[in-house]
GROMACS .gro file of N, CA and C in nm:
model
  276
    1UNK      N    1   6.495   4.511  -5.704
    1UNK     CA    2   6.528   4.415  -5.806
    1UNK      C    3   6.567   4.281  -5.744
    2UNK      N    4   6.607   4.271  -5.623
    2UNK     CA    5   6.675   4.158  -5.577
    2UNK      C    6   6.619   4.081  -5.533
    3UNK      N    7   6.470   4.175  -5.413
    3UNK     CA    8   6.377   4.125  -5.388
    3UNK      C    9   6.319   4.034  -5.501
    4UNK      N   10   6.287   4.111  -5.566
    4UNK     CA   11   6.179   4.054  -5.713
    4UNK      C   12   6.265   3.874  -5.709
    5UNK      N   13   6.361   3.920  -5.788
    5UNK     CA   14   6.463   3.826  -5.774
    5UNK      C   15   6.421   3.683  -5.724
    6UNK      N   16   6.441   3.732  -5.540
    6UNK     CA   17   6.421   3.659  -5.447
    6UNK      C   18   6.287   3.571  -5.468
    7UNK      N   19   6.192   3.669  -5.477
    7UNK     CA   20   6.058   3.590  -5.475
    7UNK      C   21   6.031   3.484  -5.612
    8UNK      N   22   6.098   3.551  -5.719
    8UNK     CA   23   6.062   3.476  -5.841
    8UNK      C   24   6.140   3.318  -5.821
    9UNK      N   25   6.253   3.328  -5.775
    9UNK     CA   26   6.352   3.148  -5.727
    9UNK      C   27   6.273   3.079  -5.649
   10UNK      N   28   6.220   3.186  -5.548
   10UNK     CA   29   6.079   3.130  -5.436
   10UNK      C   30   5.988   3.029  -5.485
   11UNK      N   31   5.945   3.096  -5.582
   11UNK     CA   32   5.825   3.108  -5.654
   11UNK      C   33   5.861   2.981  -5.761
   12UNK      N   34   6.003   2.946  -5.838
   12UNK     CA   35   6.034   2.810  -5.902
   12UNK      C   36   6.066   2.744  -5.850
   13UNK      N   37   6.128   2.707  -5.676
   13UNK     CA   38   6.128   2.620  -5.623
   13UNK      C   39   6.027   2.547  -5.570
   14UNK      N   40   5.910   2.618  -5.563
   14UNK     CA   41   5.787   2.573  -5.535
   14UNK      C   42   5.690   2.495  -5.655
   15UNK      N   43   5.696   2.575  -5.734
   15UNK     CA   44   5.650   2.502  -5.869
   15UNK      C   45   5.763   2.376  -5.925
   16UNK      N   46   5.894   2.369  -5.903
   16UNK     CA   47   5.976   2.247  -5.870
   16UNK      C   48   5.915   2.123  -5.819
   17UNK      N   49   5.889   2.170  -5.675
   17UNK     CA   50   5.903   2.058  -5.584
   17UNK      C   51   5.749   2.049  -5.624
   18UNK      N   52   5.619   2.072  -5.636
   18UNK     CA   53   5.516   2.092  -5.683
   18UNK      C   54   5.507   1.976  -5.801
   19UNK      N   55   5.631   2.005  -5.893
   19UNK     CA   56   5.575   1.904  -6.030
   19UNK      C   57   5.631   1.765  -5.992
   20UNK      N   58   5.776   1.797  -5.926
   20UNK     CA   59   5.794   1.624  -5.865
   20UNK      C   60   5.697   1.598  -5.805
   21UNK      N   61   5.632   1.633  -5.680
   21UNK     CA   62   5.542   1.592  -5.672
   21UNK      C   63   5.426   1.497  -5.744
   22UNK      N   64   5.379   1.606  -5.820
   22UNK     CA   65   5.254   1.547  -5.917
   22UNK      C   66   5.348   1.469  -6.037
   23UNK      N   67   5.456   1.420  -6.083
   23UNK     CA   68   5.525   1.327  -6.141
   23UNK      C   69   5.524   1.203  -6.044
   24UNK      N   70   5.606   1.209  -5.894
   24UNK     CA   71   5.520   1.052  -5.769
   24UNK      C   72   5.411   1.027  -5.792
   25UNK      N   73   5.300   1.112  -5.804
   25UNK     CA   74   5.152   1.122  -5.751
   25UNK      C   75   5.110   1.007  -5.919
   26UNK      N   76   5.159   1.105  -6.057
   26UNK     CA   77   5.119   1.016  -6.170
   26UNK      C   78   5.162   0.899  -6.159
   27UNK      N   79   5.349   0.873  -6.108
   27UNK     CA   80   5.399   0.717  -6.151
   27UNK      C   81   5.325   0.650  -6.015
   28UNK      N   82   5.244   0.660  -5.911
   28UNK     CA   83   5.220   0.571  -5.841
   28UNK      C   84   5.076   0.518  -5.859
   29UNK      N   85   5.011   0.631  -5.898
   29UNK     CA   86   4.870   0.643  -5.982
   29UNK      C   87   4.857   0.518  -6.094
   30UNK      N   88   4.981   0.536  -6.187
   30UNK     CA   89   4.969   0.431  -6.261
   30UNK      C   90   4.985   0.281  -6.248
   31UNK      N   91   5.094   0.306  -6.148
   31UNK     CA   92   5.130   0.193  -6.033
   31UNK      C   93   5.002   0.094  -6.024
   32UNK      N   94   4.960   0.198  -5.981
   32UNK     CA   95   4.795   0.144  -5.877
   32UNK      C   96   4.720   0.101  -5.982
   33UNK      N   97   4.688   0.179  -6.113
   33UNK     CA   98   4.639   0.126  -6.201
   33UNK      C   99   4.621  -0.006  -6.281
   34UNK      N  100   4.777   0.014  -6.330
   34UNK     CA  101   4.794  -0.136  -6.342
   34UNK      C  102   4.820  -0.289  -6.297
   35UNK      N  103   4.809  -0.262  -6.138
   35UNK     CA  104   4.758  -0.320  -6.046
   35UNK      C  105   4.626  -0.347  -6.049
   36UNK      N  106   4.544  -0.274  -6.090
   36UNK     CA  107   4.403  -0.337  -6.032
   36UNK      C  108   4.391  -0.373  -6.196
   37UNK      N  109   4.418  -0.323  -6.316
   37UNK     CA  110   4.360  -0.378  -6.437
   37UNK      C  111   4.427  -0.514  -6.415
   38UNK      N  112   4.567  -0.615  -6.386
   38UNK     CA  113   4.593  -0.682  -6.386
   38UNK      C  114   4.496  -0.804  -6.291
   39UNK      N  115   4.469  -0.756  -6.164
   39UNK     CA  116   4.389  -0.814  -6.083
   39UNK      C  117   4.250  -0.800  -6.153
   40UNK      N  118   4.139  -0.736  -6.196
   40UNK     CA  119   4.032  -0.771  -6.300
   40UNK      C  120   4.062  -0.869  -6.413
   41UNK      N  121   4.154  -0.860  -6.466
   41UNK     CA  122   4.159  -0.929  -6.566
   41UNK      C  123   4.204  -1.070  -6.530
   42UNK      N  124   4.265  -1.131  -6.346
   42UNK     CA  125   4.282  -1.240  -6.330
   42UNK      C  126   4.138  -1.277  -6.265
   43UNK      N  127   4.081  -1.168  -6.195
   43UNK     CA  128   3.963  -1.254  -6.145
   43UNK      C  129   3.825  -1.202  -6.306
   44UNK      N  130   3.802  -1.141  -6.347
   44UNK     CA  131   3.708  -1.133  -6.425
   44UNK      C  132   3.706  -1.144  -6.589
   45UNK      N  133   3.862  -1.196  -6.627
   45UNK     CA  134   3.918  -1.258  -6.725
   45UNK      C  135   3.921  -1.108  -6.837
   46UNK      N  136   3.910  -0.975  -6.782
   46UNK     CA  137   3.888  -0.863  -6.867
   46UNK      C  138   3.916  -0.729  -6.758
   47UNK      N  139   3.992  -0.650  -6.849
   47UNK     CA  140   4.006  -0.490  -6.780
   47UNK      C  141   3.929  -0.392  -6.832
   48UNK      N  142   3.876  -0.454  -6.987
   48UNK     CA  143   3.807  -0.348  -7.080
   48UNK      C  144   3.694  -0.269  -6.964
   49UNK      N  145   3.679  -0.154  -6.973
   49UNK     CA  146   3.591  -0.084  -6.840
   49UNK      C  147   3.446  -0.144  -6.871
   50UNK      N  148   3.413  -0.111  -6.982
   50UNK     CA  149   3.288  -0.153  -7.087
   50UNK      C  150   3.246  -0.319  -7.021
   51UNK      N  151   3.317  -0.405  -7.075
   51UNK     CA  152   3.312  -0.534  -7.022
   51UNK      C  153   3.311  -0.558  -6.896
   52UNK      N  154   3.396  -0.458  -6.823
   52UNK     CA  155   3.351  -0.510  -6.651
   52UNK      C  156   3.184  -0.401  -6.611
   53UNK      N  157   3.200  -0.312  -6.627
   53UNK     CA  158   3.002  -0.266  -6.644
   53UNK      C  159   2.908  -0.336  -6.688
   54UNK      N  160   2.948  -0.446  -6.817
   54UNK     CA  161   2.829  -0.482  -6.814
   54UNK      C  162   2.857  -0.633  -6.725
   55UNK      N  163   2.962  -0.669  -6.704
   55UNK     CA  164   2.957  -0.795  -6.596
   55UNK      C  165   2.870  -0.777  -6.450
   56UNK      N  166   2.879  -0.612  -6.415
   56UNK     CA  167   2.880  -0.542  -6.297
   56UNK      C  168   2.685  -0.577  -6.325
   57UNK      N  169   2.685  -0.580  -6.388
   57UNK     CA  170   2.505  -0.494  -6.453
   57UNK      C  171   2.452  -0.666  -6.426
   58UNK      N  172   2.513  -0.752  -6.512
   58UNK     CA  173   2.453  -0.898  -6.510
   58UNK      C  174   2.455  -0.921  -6.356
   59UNK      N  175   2.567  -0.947  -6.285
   59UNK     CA  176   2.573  -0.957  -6.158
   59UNK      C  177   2.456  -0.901  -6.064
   60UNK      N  178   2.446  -0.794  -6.114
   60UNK     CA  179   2.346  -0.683  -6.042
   60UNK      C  180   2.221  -0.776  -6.069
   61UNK      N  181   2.165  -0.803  -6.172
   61UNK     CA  182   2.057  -0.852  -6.251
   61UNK      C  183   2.013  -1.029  -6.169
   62UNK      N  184   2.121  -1.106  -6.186
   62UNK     CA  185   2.097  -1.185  -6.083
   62UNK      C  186   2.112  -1.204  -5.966
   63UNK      N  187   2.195  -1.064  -5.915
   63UNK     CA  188   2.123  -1.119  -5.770
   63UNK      C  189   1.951  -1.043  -5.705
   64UNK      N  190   1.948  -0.992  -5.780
   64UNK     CA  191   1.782  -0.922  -5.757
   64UNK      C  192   1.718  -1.039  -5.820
   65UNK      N  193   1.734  -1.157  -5.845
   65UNK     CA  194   1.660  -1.243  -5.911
   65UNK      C  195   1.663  -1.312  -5.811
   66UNK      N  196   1.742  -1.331  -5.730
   66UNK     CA  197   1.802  -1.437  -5.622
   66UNK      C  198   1.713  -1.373  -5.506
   67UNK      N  199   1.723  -1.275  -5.491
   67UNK     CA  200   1.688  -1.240  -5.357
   67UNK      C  201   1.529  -1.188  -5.372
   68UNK      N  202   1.461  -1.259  -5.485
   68UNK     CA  203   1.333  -1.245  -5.513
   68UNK      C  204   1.261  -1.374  -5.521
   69UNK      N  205   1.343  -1.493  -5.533
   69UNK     CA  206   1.328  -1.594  -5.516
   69UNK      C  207   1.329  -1.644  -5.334
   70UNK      N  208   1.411  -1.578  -5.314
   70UNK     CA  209   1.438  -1.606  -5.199
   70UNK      C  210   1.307  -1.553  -5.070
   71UNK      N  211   1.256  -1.419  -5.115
   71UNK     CA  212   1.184  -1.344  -5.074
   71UNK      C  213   1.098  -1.433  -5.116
   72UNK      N  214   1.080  -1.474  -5.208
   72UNK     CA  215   0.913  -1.573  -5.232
   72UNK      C  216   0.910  -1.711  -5.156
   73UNK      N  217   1.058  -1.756  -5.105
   73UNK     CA  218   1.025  -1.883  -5.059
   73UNK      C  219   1.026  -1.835  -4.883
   74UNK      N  220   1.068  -1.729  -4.838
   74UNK     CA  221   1.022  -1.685  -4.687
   74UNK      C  222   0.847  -1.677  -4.652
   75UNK      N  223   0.841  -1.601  -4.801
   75UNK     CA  224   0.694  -1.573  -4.802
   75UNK      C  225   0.599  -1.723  -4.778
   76UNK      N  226   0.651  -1.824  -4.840
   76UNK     CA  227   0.587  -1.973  -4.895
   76UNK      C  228   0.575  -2.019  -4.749
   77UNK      N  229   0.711  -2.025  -4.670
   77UNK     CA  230   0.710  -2.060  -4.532
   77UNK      C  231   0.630  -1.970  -4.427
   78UNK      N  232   0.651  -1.865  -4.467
   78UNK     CA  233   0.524  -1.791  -4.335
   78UNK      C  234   0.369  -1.814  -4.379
   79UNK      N  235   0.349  -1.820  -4.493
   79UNK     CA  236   0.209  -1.879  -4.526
   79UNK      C  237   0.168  -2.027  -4.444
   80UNK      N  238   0.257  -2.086  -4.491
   80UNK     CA  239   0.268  -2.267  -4.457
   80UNK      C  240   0.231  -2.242  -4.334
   81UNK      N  241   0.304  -2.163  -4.219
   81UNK     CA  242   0.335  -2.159  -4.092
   81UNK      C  243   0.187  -2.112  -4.069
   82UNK      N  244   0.166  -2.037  -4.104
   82UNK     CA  245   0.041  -1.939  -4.077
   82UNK      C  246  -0.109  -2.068  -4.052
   83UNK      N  247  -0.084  -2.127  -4.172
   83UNK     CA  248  -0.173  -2.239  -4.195
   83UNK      C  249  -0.181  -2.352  -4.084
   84UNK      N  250  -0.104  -2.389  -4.045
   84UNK     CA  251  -0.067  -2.448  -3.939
   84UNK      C  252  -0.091  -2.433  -3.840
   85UNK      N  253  -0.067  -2.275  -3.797
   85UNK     CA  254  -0.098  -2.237  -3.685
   85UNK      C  255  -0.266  -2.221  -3.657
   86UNK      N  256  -0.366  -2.204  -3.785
   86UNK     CA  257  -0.464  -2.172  -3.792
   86UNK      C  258  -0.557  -2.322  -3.779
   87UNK      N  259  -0.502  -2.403  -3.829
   87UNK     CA  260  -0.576  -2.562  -3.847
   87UNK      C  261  -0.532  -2.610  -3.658
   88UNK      N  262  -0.382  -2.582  -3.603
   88UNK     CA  263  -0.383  -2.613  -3.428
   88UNK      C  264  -0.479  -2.528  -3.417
   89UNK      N  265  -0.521  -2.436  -3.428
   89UNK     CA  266  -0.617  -2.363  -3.306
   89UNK      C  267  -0.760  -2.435  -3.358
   90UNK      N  268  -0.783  -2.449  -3.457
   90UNK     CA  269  -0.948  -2.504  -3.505
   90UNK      C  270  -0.916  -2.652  -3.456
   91UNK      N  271  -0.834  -2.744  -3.394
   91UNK     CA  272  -0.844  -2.879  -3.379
   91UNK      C  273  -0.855  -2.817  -3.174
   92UNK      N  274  -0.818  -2.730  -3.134
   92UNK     CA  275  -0.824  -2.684  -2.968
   92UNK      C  276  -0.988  -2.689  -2.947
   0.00000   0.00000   0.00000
């Protein structure tokens, strides 16, 4: 019986120190939380999740626009170059 006892106090000091635990773990969690919703909402004027996805999505959207532009004007210059190089050798 004492045993039993023994193990069962065991057994709530652990589930004790266990829920403080996960009570730090929530208040720092939230901590953190409202830390970063505060920081979105100073740099992206919004915390709504919705509203920063689709900011995330536009962002996304122009820079594949950018770097397709960009890709076309490398392309424009190695052509140019190409040309160049082809009109020096026909004037040799």
């Amino acid at each position: 019986m004492e045993q039993e006892l023994n193990t069962l106090r065991h057994q709530y000091e652990q589930l004790r120190d266990q829920k403080v635990r996960t009570e730090q773990d929530m208040a720092n969690l939230t901590n953190q939380l409202e830390a970063l919703k505060t920081q979105a909402k100073a740099e992206y004027g919004t915390d709504d999740p919705k509203e920063l996805q689709a900011l995330l999505e536009k962002k996304r959207l122009e820079n594949e626009k950018v770097v397709a532009e960009y890709r076309e004007h490398i392309q424009r210059i190695q052509a140019d170059l190409a040309e160049v190089k082809t009109q020096g050798e026909e004037l040799d």
